[in-house]
PDB file of C-alpha atoms and ligand atoms in Angstrom:
ATOM      1  CA  UNK A   1      89.649  -1.675  22.562  1.00 41.00           C
ATOM      2  CA  UNK A   2      88.226  -1.466  26.103  1.00 45.00           C
ATOM      3  CA  UNK A   3      88.779  -4.615  28.114  1.00 52.00           C
ATOM      4  CA  UNK A   4      85.987  -4.754  30.688  1.00 64.00           C
ATOM      5  CA  UNK A   5      85.468  -6.856  33.793  1.00 78.00           C
ATOM      6  CA  UNK A   6      83.037  -9.670  33.325  1.00 82.00           C
ATOM      7  CA  UNK A   7      79.718  -9.171  35.199  1.00 81.00           C
ATOM      8  CA  UNK A   8      79.631 -12.694  36.610  1.00 84.00           C
ATOM      9  CA  UNK A   9      82.791 -12.596  38.785  1.00 87.00           C
ATOM     10  CA  UNK A  10      82.130  -8.944  39.628  1.00 91.00           C
ATOM     11  CA  UNK A  11      78.647  -9.819  40.979  1.00 93.00           C
ATOM     12  CA  UNK A  12      79.968 -12.826  42.941  1.00 94.00           C
ATOM     13  CA  UNK A  13      82.727 -10.696  44.585  1.00 95.00           C
ATOM     14  CA  UNK A  14      80.196  -7.884  45.340  1.00 96.00           C
ATOM     15  CA  UNK A  15      77.750 -10.335  47.011  1.00 96.00           C
ATOM     16  CA  UNK A  16      80.536 -11.781  49.053  1.00 97.00           C
ATOM     17  CA  UNK A  17      81.524  -8.298  50.277  1.00 97.00           C
ATOM     18  CA  UNK A  18      77.888  -7.417  51.116  1.00 97.00           C
ATOM     19  CA  UNK A  19      77.334 -10.719  52.934  1.00 97.00           C
ATOM     20  CA  UNK A  20      80.403 -10.071  55.010  1.00 97.00           C
ATOM     21  CA  UNK A  21      79.006  -6.631  55.945  1.00 96.00           C
ATOM     22  CA  UNK A  22      75.806  -8.273  57.228  1.00 95.00           C
ATOM     23  CA  UNK A  23      73.561  -7.114  54.415  1.00 95.00           C
ATOM     24  CA  UNK A  24      70.469  -9.450  54.525  1.00 92.00           C
ATOM     25  CA  UNK A  25      70.056  -9.934  50.754  1.00 94.00           C
ATOM     26  CA  UNK A  26      73.559  -9.687  49.267  1.00 97.00           C
ATOM     27  CA  UNK A  27      73.091 -11.267  45.846  1.00 95.00           C
ATOM     28  CA  UNK A  28      69.922  -9.319  45.166  1.00 95.00           C
ATOM     29  CA  UNK A  29      71.558  -5.988  46.286  1.00 96.00           C
ATOM     30  CA  UNK A  30      74.689  -6.677  44.333  1.00 96.00           C
ATOM     31  CA  UNK A  31      72.711  -7.137  41.181  1.00 94.00           C
ATOM     32  CA  UNK A  32      70.418  -4.183  41.769  1.00 95.00           C
ATOM     33  CA  UNK A  33      73.339  -1.839  42.170  1.00 96.00           C
ATOM     34  CA  UNK A  34      75.143  -3.055  39.072  1.00 94.00           C
ATOM     35  CA  UNK A  35      71.924  -2.755  37.089  1.00 94.00           C
ATOM     36  CA  UNK A  36      71.578   0.768  38.370  1.00 95.00           C
ATOM     37  CA  UNK A  37      75.074   1.756  37.434  1.00 94.00           C
ATOM     38  CA  UNK A  38      74.789   0.192  33.945  1.00 92.00           C
ATOM     39  CA  UNK A  39      71.266   1.613  33.450  1.00 91.00           C
ATOM     40  CA  UNK A  40      69.873  -1.889  32.576  1.00 90.00           C
ATOM     41  CA  UNK A  41      67.449  -4.249  34.157  1.00 88.00           C
ATOM     42  CA  UNK A  42      68.793  -7.067  36.407  1.00 87.00           C
ATOM     43  CA  UNK A  43      67.833  -9.696  33.806  1.00 84.00           C
ATOM     44  CA  UNK A  44      70.180  -7.975  31.342  1.00 84.00           C
ATOM     45  CA  UNK A  45      73.244  -8.460  33.623  1.00 84.00           C
ATOM     46  CA  UNK A  46      73.976 -12.076  32.849  1.00 77.00           C
ATOM     47  CA  UNK A  47      77.090 -11.904  30.679  1.00 72.00           C
ATOM     48  CA  UNK A  48      78.415  -8.436  30.222  1.00 77.00           C
ATOM     49  CA  UNK A  49      81.580  -6.468  30.165  1.00 83.00           C
ATOM     50  CA  UNK A  50      81.726  -3.700  32.777  1.00 86.00           C
ATOM     51  CA  UNK A  51      84.056  -0.806  31.852  1.00 89.00           C
ATOM     52  CA  UNK A  52      86.591   0.666  34.295  1.00 90.00           C
ATOM     53  CA  UNK A  53      84.467   3.818  34.932  1.00 92.00           C
ATOM     54  CA  UNK A  54      81.352   1.807  35.705  1.00 93.00           C
ATOM     55  CA  UNK A  55      83.323  -0.614  37.875  1.00 93.00           C
ATOM     56  CA  UNK A  56      84.710   2.306  39.954  1.00 94.00           C
ATOM     57  CA  UNK A  57      81.173   3.726  40.412  1.00 96.00           C
ATOM     58  CA  UNK A  58      79.883   0.287  41.362  1.00 96.00           C
ATOM     59  CA  UNK A  59      82.659  -0.048  43.923  1.00 96.00           C
ATOM     60  CA  UNK A  60      81.731   3.278  45.509  1.00 97.00           C
ATOM     61  CA  UNK A  61      78.056   2.219  45.827  1.00 97.00           C
ATOM     62  CA  UNK A  62      79.139  -1.179  47.286  1.00 98.00           C
ATOM     63  CA  UNK A  63      81.155   0.605  49.912  1.00 96.00           C
ATOM     64  CA  UNK A  64      78.135   2.640  50.949  1.00 97.00           C
ATOM     65  CA  UNK A  65      75.992  -0.434  50.954  1.00 97.00           C
ATOM     66  CA  UNK A  66      78.606  -2.189  53.062  1.00 97.00           C
ATOM     67  CA  UNK A  67      78.158   0.664  55.486  1.00 95.00           C
ATOM     68  CA  UNK A  68      74.517  -0.215  55.468  1.00 95.00           C
ATOM     69  CA  UNK A  69      73.063   2.701  53.589  1.00 95.00           C
ATOM     70  CA  UNK A  70      69.677   1.495  52.286  1.00 95.00           C
ATOM     71  CA  UNK A  71      69.724   0.041  48.805  1.00 97.00           C
ATOM     72  CA  UNK A  72      66.863   2.384  47.889  1.00 96.00           C
ATOM     73  CA  UNK A  73      68.850   5.515  48.934  1.00 96.00           C
ATOM     74  CA  UNK A  74      71.606   4.402  46.593  1.00 97.00           C
ATOM     75  CA  UNK A  75      69.339   3.751  43.575  1.00 97.00           C
ATOM     76  CA  UNK A  76      66.878   6.568  44.475  1.00 97.00           C
ATOM     77  CA  UNK A  77      63.783   4.440  43.878  1.00 97.00           C
ATOM     78  CA  UNK A  78      61.582   1.945  45.774  1.00 97.00           C
ATOM     79  CA  UNK A  79      59.184  -0.414  44.097  1.00 96.00           C
ATOM     80  CA  UNK A  80      55.689  -0.474  45.674  1.00 98.00           C
ATOM     81  CA  UNK A  81      52.862  -2.502  44.135  1.00 98.00           C
ATOM     82  CA  UNK A  82      52.757  -1.116  40.551  1.00 97.00           C
ATOM     83  CA  UNK A  83      54.708   2.030  41.437  1.00 98.00           C
ATOM     84  CA  UNK A  84      58.214   3.192  41.448  1.00 97.00           C
ATOM     85  CA  UNK A  85      58.578   5.866  44.100  1.00 98.00           C
ATOM     86  CA  UNK A  86      61.301   8.421  44.503  1.00 98.00           C
ATOM     87  CA  UNK A  87      62.997   8.043  47.906  1.00 98.00           C
ATOM     88  CA  UNK A  88      66.040   9.221  49.707  1.00 96.00           C
ATOM     89  CA  UNK A  89      67.328  10.686  53.026  1.00 96.00           C
ATOM     90  CA  UNK A  90      64.433  12.382  54.930  1.00 96.00           C
ATOM     91  CA  UNK A  91      61.698   9.881  54.057  1.00 97.00           C
ATOM     92  CA  UNK A  92      60.791   6.366  55.201  1.00 97.00           C
ATOM     93  CA  UNK A  93      61.529   3.725  52.530  1.00 97.00           C
ATOM     94  CA  UNK A  94      58.232   1.986  51.764  1.00 98.00           C
ATOM     95  CA  UNK A  95      58.348  -1.842  52.636  1.00 95.00           C
ATOM     96  CA  UNK A  96      56.958  -4.798  50.731  1.00 93.00           C
ATOM     97  CA  UNK A  97      54.815  -5.798  53.756  1.00 94.00           C
ATOM     98  CA  UNK A  98      52.814  -2.547  53.491  1.00 97.00           C
ATOM     99  CA  UNK A  99      51.748  -3.502  49.983  1.00 97.00           C
ATOM    100  CA  UNK A 100      49.150  -5.799  51.645  1.00 97.00           C
ATOM    101  CA  UNK A 101      47.539  -2.995  53.607  1.00 98.00           C
ATOM    102  CA  UNK A 102      47.532  -0.756  50.508  1.00 98.00           C
ATOM    103  CA  UNK A 103      45.832  -3.706  48.621  1.00 98.00           C
ATOM    104  CA  UNK A 104      43.222  -3.930  51.440  1.00 98.00           C
ATOM    105  CA  UNK A 105      42.521  -0.129  50.981  1.00 98.00           C
ATOM    106  CA  UNK A 106      42.228  -0.634  47.208  1.00 98.00           C
ATOM    107  CA  UNK A 107      39.798  -3.459  47.651  1.00 98.00           C
ATOM    108  CA  UNK A 108      37.684  -1.400  50.145  1.00 98.00           C
ATOM    109  CA  UNK A 109      37.630   1.539  47.726  1.00 98.00           C
ATOM    110  CA  UNK A 110      36.603  -0.735  44.812  1.00 98.00           C
ATOM    111  CA  UNK A 111      33.730  -2.091  46.878  1.00 98.00           C
ATOM    112  CA  UNK A 112      32.467   1.495  47.282  1.00 98.00           C
ATOM    113  CA  UNK A 113      32.717   2.022  43.563  1.00 98.00           C
ATOM    114  CA  UNK A 114      30.734  -1.089  42.892  1.00 98.00           C
ATOM    115  CA  UNK A 115      27.857   0.400  45.051  1.00 96.00           C
ATOM    116  CA  UNK A 116      27.830   3.356  42.578  1.00 97.00           C
ATOM    117  CA  UNK A 117      29.433   5.803  45.039  1.00 97.00           C
ATOM    118  CA  UNK A 118      32.744   7.840  44.760  1.00 98.00           C
ATOM    119  CA  UNK A 119      35.055   6.501  47.501  1.00 98.00           C
ATOM    120  CA  UNK A 120      36.695   9.033  49.787  1.00 98.00           C
ATOM    121  CA  UNK A 121      39.904   7.651  51.123  1.00 98.00           C
ATOM    122  CA  UNK A 122      42.362   9.226  53.698  1.00 98.00           C
ATOM    123  CA  UNK A 123      45.987   8.070  54.104  1.00 98.00           C
ATOM    124  CA  UNK A 124      47.396   9.097  57.523  1.00 98.00           C
ATOM    125  CA  UNK A 125      51.165   9.340  57.851  1.00 98.00           C
ATOM    126  CA  UNK A 126      51.810   9.053  54.068  1.00 98.00           C
ATOM    127  CA  UNK A 127      55.622   9.258  53.974  1.00 98.00           C
ATOM    128  CA  UNK A 128      56.427   8.928  50.313  1.00 98.00           C
ATOM    129  CA  UNK A 129      52.721   8.811  49.474  1.00 98.00           C
ATOM    130  CA  UNK A 130      53.044   5.044  48.664  1.00 98.00           C
ATOM    131  CA  UNK A 131      49.548   4.043  49.969  1.00 98.00           C
ATOM    132  CA  UNK A 132      47.777   7.111  48.762  1.00 98.00           C
ATOM    133  CA  UNK A 133      49.266   6.876  45.290  1.00 98.00           C
ATOM    134  CA  UNK A 134      48.443   3.105  45.106  1.00 98.00           C
ATOM    135  CA  UNK A 135      44.807   3.815  45.806  1.00 98.00           C
ATOM    136  CA  UNK A 136      44.683   6.899  43.477  1.00 98.00           C
ATOM    137  CA  UNK A 137      46.177   4.912  40.516  1.00 98.00           C
ATOM    138  CA  UNK A 138      44.484   1.590  41.142  1.00 98.00           C
ATOM    139  CA  UNK A 139      41.077   3.110  41.927  1.00 98.00           C
ATOM    140  CA  UNK A 140      40.879   6.172  39.523  1.00 98.00           C
ATOM    141  CA  UNK A 141      37.267   6.919  40.801  1.00 98.00           C
ATOM    142  CA  UNK A 142      38.562   7.550  44.370  1.00 98.00           C
ATOM    143  CA  UNK A 143      39.104  10.894  45.953  1.00 98.00           C
ATOM    144  CA  UNK A 144      42.252  10.468  47.982  1.00 98.00           C
ATOM    145  CA  UNK A 145      43.643  12.690  50.759  1.00 98.00           C
ATOM    146  CA  UNK A 146      46.978  12.189  52.545  1.00 98.00           C
ATOM    147  CA  UNK A 147      48.725  13.896  55.483  1.00 98.00           C
ATOM    148  CA  UNK A 148      52.286  13.860  56.555  1.00 98.00           C
ATOM    149  CA  UNK A 149      53.780  15.735  59.524  1.00 98.00           C
ATOM    150  CA  UNK A 150      57.467  15.877  58.605  1.00 97.00           C
ATOM    151  CA  UNK A 151      58.285  18.608  56.098  1.00 97.00           C
ATOM    152  CA  UNK A 152      61.065  16.830  54.379  1.00 97.00           C
ATOM    153  CA  UNK A 153      58.920  13.637  53.978  1.00 98.00           C
ATOM    154  CA  UNK A 154      56.142  15.827  52.709  1.00 98.00           C
ATOM    155  CA  UNK A 155      58.427  17.118  50.037  1.00 98.00           C
ATOM    156  CA  UNK A 156      59.057  13.599  48.877  1.00 98.00           C
ATOM    157  CA  UNK A 157      55.312  12.934  48.929  1.00 98.00           C
ATOM    158  CA  UNK A 158      54.677  16.081  46.877  1.00 98.00           C
ATOM    159  CA  UNK A 159      57.159  14.820  44.279  1.00 98.00           C
ATOM    160  CA  UNK A 160      55.565  11.392  44.080  1.00 98.00           C
ATOM    161  CA  UNK A 161      52.076  12.585  44.116  1.00 98.00           C
ATOM    162  CA  UNK A 162      52.525  15.366  41.601  1.00 98.00           C
ATOM    163  CA  UNK A 163      49.790  15.170  38.934  1.00 97.00           C
ATOM    164  CA  UNK A 164      47.973  12.324  40.779  1.00 98.00           C
ATOM    165  CA  UNK A 165      45.077  14.394  42.066  1.00 97.00           C
ATOM    166  CA  UNK A 166      45.803  13.273  45.685  1.00 98.00           C
ATOM    167  CA  UNK A 167      45.048  16.065  48.134  1.00 98.00           C
ATOM    168  CA  UNK A 168      48.316  16.216  50.161  1.00 98.00           C
ATOM    169  CA  UNK A 169      48.533  18.286  53.342  1.00 98.00           C
ATOM    170  CA  UNK A 170      51.347  18.790  55.770  1.00 98.00           C
ATOM    171  CA  UNK A 171      50.500  18.619  59.455  1.00 98.00           C
ATOM    172  CA  UNK A 172      49.705  16.423  62.393  1.00 98.00           C
ATOM    173  CA  UNK A 173      47.151  13.617  61.645  1.00 98.00           C
ATOM    174  CA  UNK A 174      45.525  14.288  65.051  1.00 98.00           C
ATOM    175  CA  UNK A 175      43.808  17.433  63.611  1.00 97.00           C
ATOM    176  CA  UNK A 176      43.877  16.597  59.895  1.00 98.00           C
ATOM    177  CA  UNK A 177      41.055  17.082  57.479  1.00 98.00           C
ATOM    178  CA  UNK A 178      38.310  18.635  59.812  1.00 98.00           C
ATOM    179  CA  UNK A 179      36.489  19.395  56.571  1.00 97.00           C
ATOM    180  CA  UNK A 180      36.040  15.638  55.910  1.00 98.00           C
ATOM    181  CA  UNK A 181      34.685  14.689  59.342  1.00 98.00           C
ATOM    182  CA  UNK A 182      32.014  11.978  58.982  1.00 98.00           C
ATOM    183  CA  UNK A 183      32.391  11.693  55.213  1.00 98.00           C
ATOM    184  CA  UNK A 184      35.150   9.227  54.565  1.00 98.00           C
ATOM    185  CA  UNK A 185      34.785   5.605  53.406  1.00 98.00           C
ATOM    186  CA  UNK A 186      38.227   4.247  54.171  1.00 98.00           C
ATOM    187  CA  UNK A 187      41.036   5.504  56.498  1.00 98.00           C
ATOM    188  CA  UNK A 188      44.325   3.760  55.999  1.00 98.00           C
ATOM    189  CA  UNK A 189      47.579   4.248  57.862  1.00 98.00           C
ATOM    190  CA  UNK A 190      51.071   2.762  58.219  1.00 98.00           C
ATOM    191  CA  UNK A 191      52.061   4.902  61.271  1.00 98.00           C
ATOM    192  CA  UNK A 192      55.258   4.735  63.365  1.00 97.00           C
ATOM    193  CA  UNK A 193      54.901   1.716  65.668  1.00 95.00           C
ATOM    194  CA  UNK A 194      58.265   0.532  67.110  1.00 93.00           C
ATOM    195  CA  UNK A 195      58.579   0.632  70.847  1.00 91.00           C
ATOM    196  CA  UNK A 196      61.423   2.860  72.067  1.00 88.00           C
ATOM    197  CA  UNK A 197      62.905  -0.089  73.968  1.00 85.00           C
ATOM    198  CA  UNK A 198      63.359  -2.043  70.716  1.00 86.00           C
ATOM    199  CA  UNK A 199      66.138   0.332  69.495  1.00 81.00           C
ATOM    200  CA  UNK A 200      68.869  -2.357  69.526  1.00 80.00           C
ATOM    201  CA  UNK A 201      66.870  -4.898  67.534  1.00 84.00           C
ATOM    202  CA  UNK A 202      66.131  -2.574  64.565  1.00 88.00           C
ATOM    203  CA  UNK A 203      68.177  -3.102  61.400  1.00 89.00           C
ATOM    204  CA  UNK A 204      70.915  -0.572  60.802  1.00 89.00           C
ATOM    205  CA  UNK A 205      69.290   0.601  57.546  1.00 90.00           C
ATOM    206  CA  UNK A 206      66.155   1.630  59.382  1.00 91.00           C
ATOM    207  CA  UNK A 207      67.654   2.841  62.642  1.00 91.00           C
ATOM    208  CA  UNK A 208      70.343   5.003  60.966  1.00 90.00           C
ATOM    209  CA  UNK A 209      68.516   6.124  57.848  1.00 92.00           C
ATOM    210  CA  UNK A 210      64.752   6.197  58.224  1.00 92.00           C
ATOM    211  CA  UNK A 211      63.586   9.314  60.006  1.00 92.00           C
ATOM    212  CA  UNK A 212      63.061   8.916  63.780  1.00 91.00           C
ATOM    213  CA  UNK A 213      59.522  10.287  63.389  1.00 93.00           C
ATOM    214  CA  UNK A 214      58.723   7.353  61.089  1.00 93.00           C
ATOM    215  CA  UNK A 215      59.869   4.661  63.469  1.00 92.00           C
ATOM    216  CA  UNK A 216      59.327   5.240  67.182  1.00 91.00           C
ATOM    217  CA  UNK A 217      56.024   5.494  68.946  1.00 93.00           C
ATOM    218  CA  UNK A 218      56.321   5.538  72.698  1.00 91.00           C
ATOM    219  CA  UNK A 219      56.939   2.858  75.291  1.00 91.00           C
ATOM    220  CA  UNK A 220      54.719   0.185  73.836  1.00 93.00           C
ATOM    221  CA  UNK A 221      54.893   1.444  70.153  1.00 95.00           C
ATOM    222  CA  UNK A 222      51.159   2.068  70.136  1.00 97.00           C
ATOM    223  CA  UNK A 223      51.018   5.803  70.697  1.00 97.00           C
ATOM    224  CA  UNK A 224      50.394   6.645  67.001  1.00 98.00           C
ATOM    225  CA  UNK A 225      47.920   3.763  66.496  1.00 98.00           C
ATOM    226  CA  UNK A 226      45.817   5.199  69.389  1.00 98.00           C
ATOM    227  CA  UNK A 227      45.790   8.500  67.493  1.00 98.00           C
ATOM    228  CA  UNK A 228      44.855   6.711  64.151  1.00 98.00           C
ATOM    229  CA  UNK A 229      41.918   5.073  66.006  1.00 98.00           C
ATOM    230  CA  UNK A 230      40.619   8.489  67.278  1.00 98.00           C
ATOM    231  CA  UNK A 231      41.153  10.266  63.959  1.00 98.00           C
ATOM    232  CA  UNK A 232      39.538   7.402  61.983  1.00 98.00           C
ATOM    233  CA  UNK A 233      36.496   7.488  64.261  1.00 98.00           C
ATOM    234  CA  UNK A 234      36.119  11.276  63.578  1.00 98.00           C
ATOM    235  CA  UNK A 235      36.626  11.050  59.778  1.00 98.00           C
ATOM    236  CA  UNK A 236      34.670   7.927  58.889  1.00 98.00           C
ATOM    237  CA  UNK A 237      30.995   7.725  58.059  1.00 98.00           C
ATOM    238  CA  UNK A 238      29.069   5.020  59.831  1.00 97.00           C
ATOM    239  CA  UNK A 239      30.092   1.713  58.445  1.00 97.00           C
ATOM    240  CA  UNK A 240      33.400   3.071  57.111  1.00 98.00           C
ATOM    241  CA  UNK A 241      36.634   1.057  57.416  1.00 98.00           C
ATOM    242  CA  UNK A 242      39.906   1.795  59.198  1.00 98.00           C
ATOM    243  CA  UNK A 243      43.117  -0.180  58.545  1.00 98.00           C
ATOM    244  CA  UNK A 244      46.477   0.232  60.329  1.00 98.00           C
ATOM    245  CA  UNK A 245      49.732  -1.569  60.037  1.00 98.00           C
ATOM    246  CA  UNK A 246      51.527  -2.611  63.260  1.00 97.00           C
ATOM    247  CA  UNK A 247      54.659  -4.574  64.408  1.00 94.00           C
ATOM    248  CA  UNK A 248      54.548  -8.351  64.336  1.00 92.00           C
ATOM    249  CA  UNK A 249      54.477  -8.407  68.164  1.00 93.00           C
ATOM    250  CA  UNK A 250      51.309  -6.189  68.176  1.00 96.00           C
ATOM    251  CA  UNK A 251      48.966  -8.821  66.772  1.00 96.00           C
ATOM    252  CA  UNK A 252      46.892  -8.647  69.956  1.00 97.00           C
ATOM    253  CA  UNK A 253      47.660  -5.210  71.293  1.00 97.00           C
ATOM    254  CA  UNK A 254      46.938  -3.221  68.176  1.00 98.00           C
ATOM    255  CA  UNK A 255      43.391  -4.833  67.611  1.00 98.00           C
ATOM    256  CA  UNK A 256      42.785  -4.202  71.352  1.00 98.00           C
ATOM    257  CA  UNK A 257      43.171  -0.386  70.714  1.00 98.00           C
ATOM    258  CA  UNK A 258      40.143  -0.648  68.378  1.00 98.00           C
ATOM    259  CA  UNK A 259      38.167  -3.208  70.313  1.00 97.00           C
ATOM    260  CA  UNK A 260      38.684  -1.255  73.525  1.00 97.00           C
ATOM    261  CA  UNK A 261      37.309   1.969  72.143  1.00 97.00           C
ATOM    262  CA  UNK A 262      33.802   0.497  72.034  1.00 95.00           C
ATOM    263  CA  UNK A 263      32.854   2.072  68.754  1.00 97.00           C
ATOM    264  CA  UNK A 264      34.163  -0.495  66.250  1.00 98.00           C
ATOM    265  CA  UNK A 265      32.779  -3.856  64.954  1.00 98.00           C
ATOM    266  CA  UNK A 266      34.449  -6.425  62.787  1.00 98.00           C
ATOM    267  CA  UNK A 267      37.874  -5.770  64.430  1.00 98.00           C
ATOM    268  CA  UNK A 268      40.304  -8.333  62.892  1.00 97.00           C
ATOM    269  CA  UNK A 269      43.945  -8.766  62.398  1.00 98.00           C
ATOM    270  CA  UNK A 270      45.648  -9.798  59.055  1.00 98.00           C
ATOM    271  CA  UNK A 271      48.826 -11.712  58.507  1.00 96.00           C
ATOM    272  CA  UNK A 272      51.492 -11.026  55.924  1.00 91.00           C
ATOM    273  CA  UNK A 273      52.877 -13.523  53.402  1.00 87.00           C
ATOM    274  CA  UNK A 274      55.342 -14.812  56.070  1.00 90.00           C
ATOM    275  CA  UNK A 275      52.485 -15.517  58.358  1.00 94.00           C
ATOM    276  CA  UNK A 276      53.251 -12.630  60.719  1.00 95.00           C
ATOM    277  CA  UNK A 277      50.529 -10.444  62.186  1.00 97.00           C
ATOM    278  CA  UNK A 278      50.794  -7.199  60.086  1.00 97.00           C
ATOM    279  CA  UNK A 279      47.687  -4.946  60.107  1.00 98.00           C
ATOM    280  CA  UNK A 280      44.361  -4.437  61.912  1.00 98.00           C
ATOM    281  CA  UNK A 281      41.068  -3.488  60.323  1.00 98.00           C
ATOM    282  CA  UNK A 282      37.812  -2.415  61.861  1.00 98.00           C
ATOM    283  CA  UNK A 283      34.486  -0.981  60.842  1.00 98.00           C
ATOM    284  CA  UNK A 284      32.958   2.106  62.548  1.00 98.00           C
ATOM    285  CA  UNK A 285      29.708   1.097  64.341  1.00 96.00           C
ATOM    286  CA  UNK A 286      28.158   4.468  64.863  1.00 68.00           C
TER     287      UNK A 286
HETATM  288  C1  LIG B   1      56.328   4.165  59.126  1.00 59.00           C
HETATM  289  S1  LIG B   1      56.255   5.638  58.132  1.00 59.00           S
HETATM  290  C2  LIG B   1      55.186   5.076  56.823  1.00 59.00           C
HETATM  291  C3  LIG B   1      55.185   5.968  55.633  1.00 59.00           C
HETATM  292  C4  LIG B   1      54.240   5.487  54.551  1.00 59.00           C
HETATM  293  N1  LIG B   1      52.861   5.433  54.982  1.00 59.00           N
HETATM  294  C5  LIG B   1      54.616   4.099  54.101  1.00 59.00           C
HETATM  295  O1  LIG B   1      53.986   3.055  54.394  1.00 59.00           O
HETATM  296  O2  LIG B   1      55.726   3.932  53.479  1.00 59.00           O
HETATM  297  C6  LIG B   1      55.301   6.693  59.207  1.00 59.00           C
HETATM  298  C7  LIG B   1      55.161   8.115  58.657  1.00 59.00           C
HETATM  299  O3  LIG B   1      54.378   8.856  59.583  1.00 59.00           O
HETATM  300  C8  LIG B   1      54.754  10.160  59.711  1.00 59.00           C
HETATM  301  N2  LIG B   1      54.242  10.684  60.994  1.00 59.00           N
HETATM  302  C9  LIG B   1      54.527  10.393  62.293  1.00 59.00           C
HETATM  303  N3  LIG B   1      53.773  11.023  63.166  1.00 59.00           N
HETATM  304  C10 LIG B   1      52.808  11.681  62.385  1.00 59.00           C
HETATM  305  C11 LIG B   1      51.743  12.501  62.731  1.00 59.00           C
HETATM  306  N4  LIG B   1      51.469  12.805  64.052  1.00 59.00           N
HETATM  307  N5  LIG B   1      50.939  13.050  61.745  1.00 59.00           N
HETATM  308  C12 LIG B   1      51.259  12.830  60.496  1.00 59.00           C
HETATM  309  N6  LIG B   1      52.356  12.098  60.062  1.00 59.00           N
HETATM  310  C13 LIG B   1      53.137  11.524  61.052  1.00 59.00           C
HETATM  311  C14 LIG B   1      56.298  10.023  59.634  1.00 59.00           C
HETATM  312  O4  LIG B   1      56.945  11.254  59.418  1.00 59.00           O
HETATM  313  C15 LIG B   1      56.428   8.997  58.618  1.00 59.00           C
HETATM  314  O5  LIG B   1      56.549   9.546  57.351  1.00 59.00           O
END
C-alpha cells in the first residue's frame, strides 16, 4: 500500500514557502502547481493523497517558482478569456488586464458584422497570438491578421494560431500589411510600453523571464505606441477604430499620442477592473 502525503498540509506548506519567496499569490500558485502535477483541476485537490513521486515533482516546481519563474512557464499554459494558450520562455505571458482590450476589439468587430460587413481586424505585436485568437474565435466572421517581430515569439504564435485562419506574419509592425492599407476596421495592440527607467519596479517574473522586446519602449515608454498610432492611421479605413494598451501611469500621455496627431476623433481612455487607466481607443477621422 502506498502511503501518500495529504494534499491539505502539502498545500499549506507550499503556500508558506511561496509567500516567503515574495510570490504575489502564493495559495493560488501552490494549488495550480499541485493540480498541474496531478493532472486534475484545482477544485479536485481538496482531500487527496499525493504519492512520493508526485510530491518530489511538486517540490521541484515549487523551487523554481520560489526562484520567481512565472507560474505559466511551469505549467506551460496561460488562460486568456475563453482560451488556453501555450506559453514558455521566449514569449510574453498574456495578462488578465489585456482581456479587456481583447473584449473591446471583439465588440468592435461584432458591430461591423451587425452592419452586414466582414470585419477586417489587425493585431499588432501579437506575442502568443492572444488577442488575435480571441477575435478569431469569438467573431468567426472576422478576417484577422497578426504581426510579431520576434522570431521565437512568432513560433509560439504560430503554434497557438494553427488552424485558426489568422494570417500571421513575422516582421516589424512599422511596415506591416501594406496590402491592407485603408481597408481595416479595427487595429488592436498590446505593445511594449514600460519606460527604461522603471527597470527596478518591474516584478522579477516579467523582468527576468518576459522577452526584453516585449517590455521596454524608450525613455517614456511610448515609443511603440507612437508607431501603433502611425500604422493604425495607415491601415484603417475612415471611421475605423484603434485600441492600444498602456501602463497605468500613461492614462494621459498615451491618449495624447492620438489626440496630438490631429487625425483621430473620440479619443478616450479605459480603466481596468481595478480602476487603473489601461487602454486608449480612437476613431480615424479621415
Ligand atoms: C507586451 S507584449 C504583448 C503580446 C500580446 N499582444 C499580449 O497581449 O499578450 C508585446 C509584443 O510586441 C512584440 N514587438 C515589439 N516590438 C515590435 C515591433 N516593432 N513589431 C512587431 N512586434 C513587436 C514583442 O516581441 C512582444 O511579443
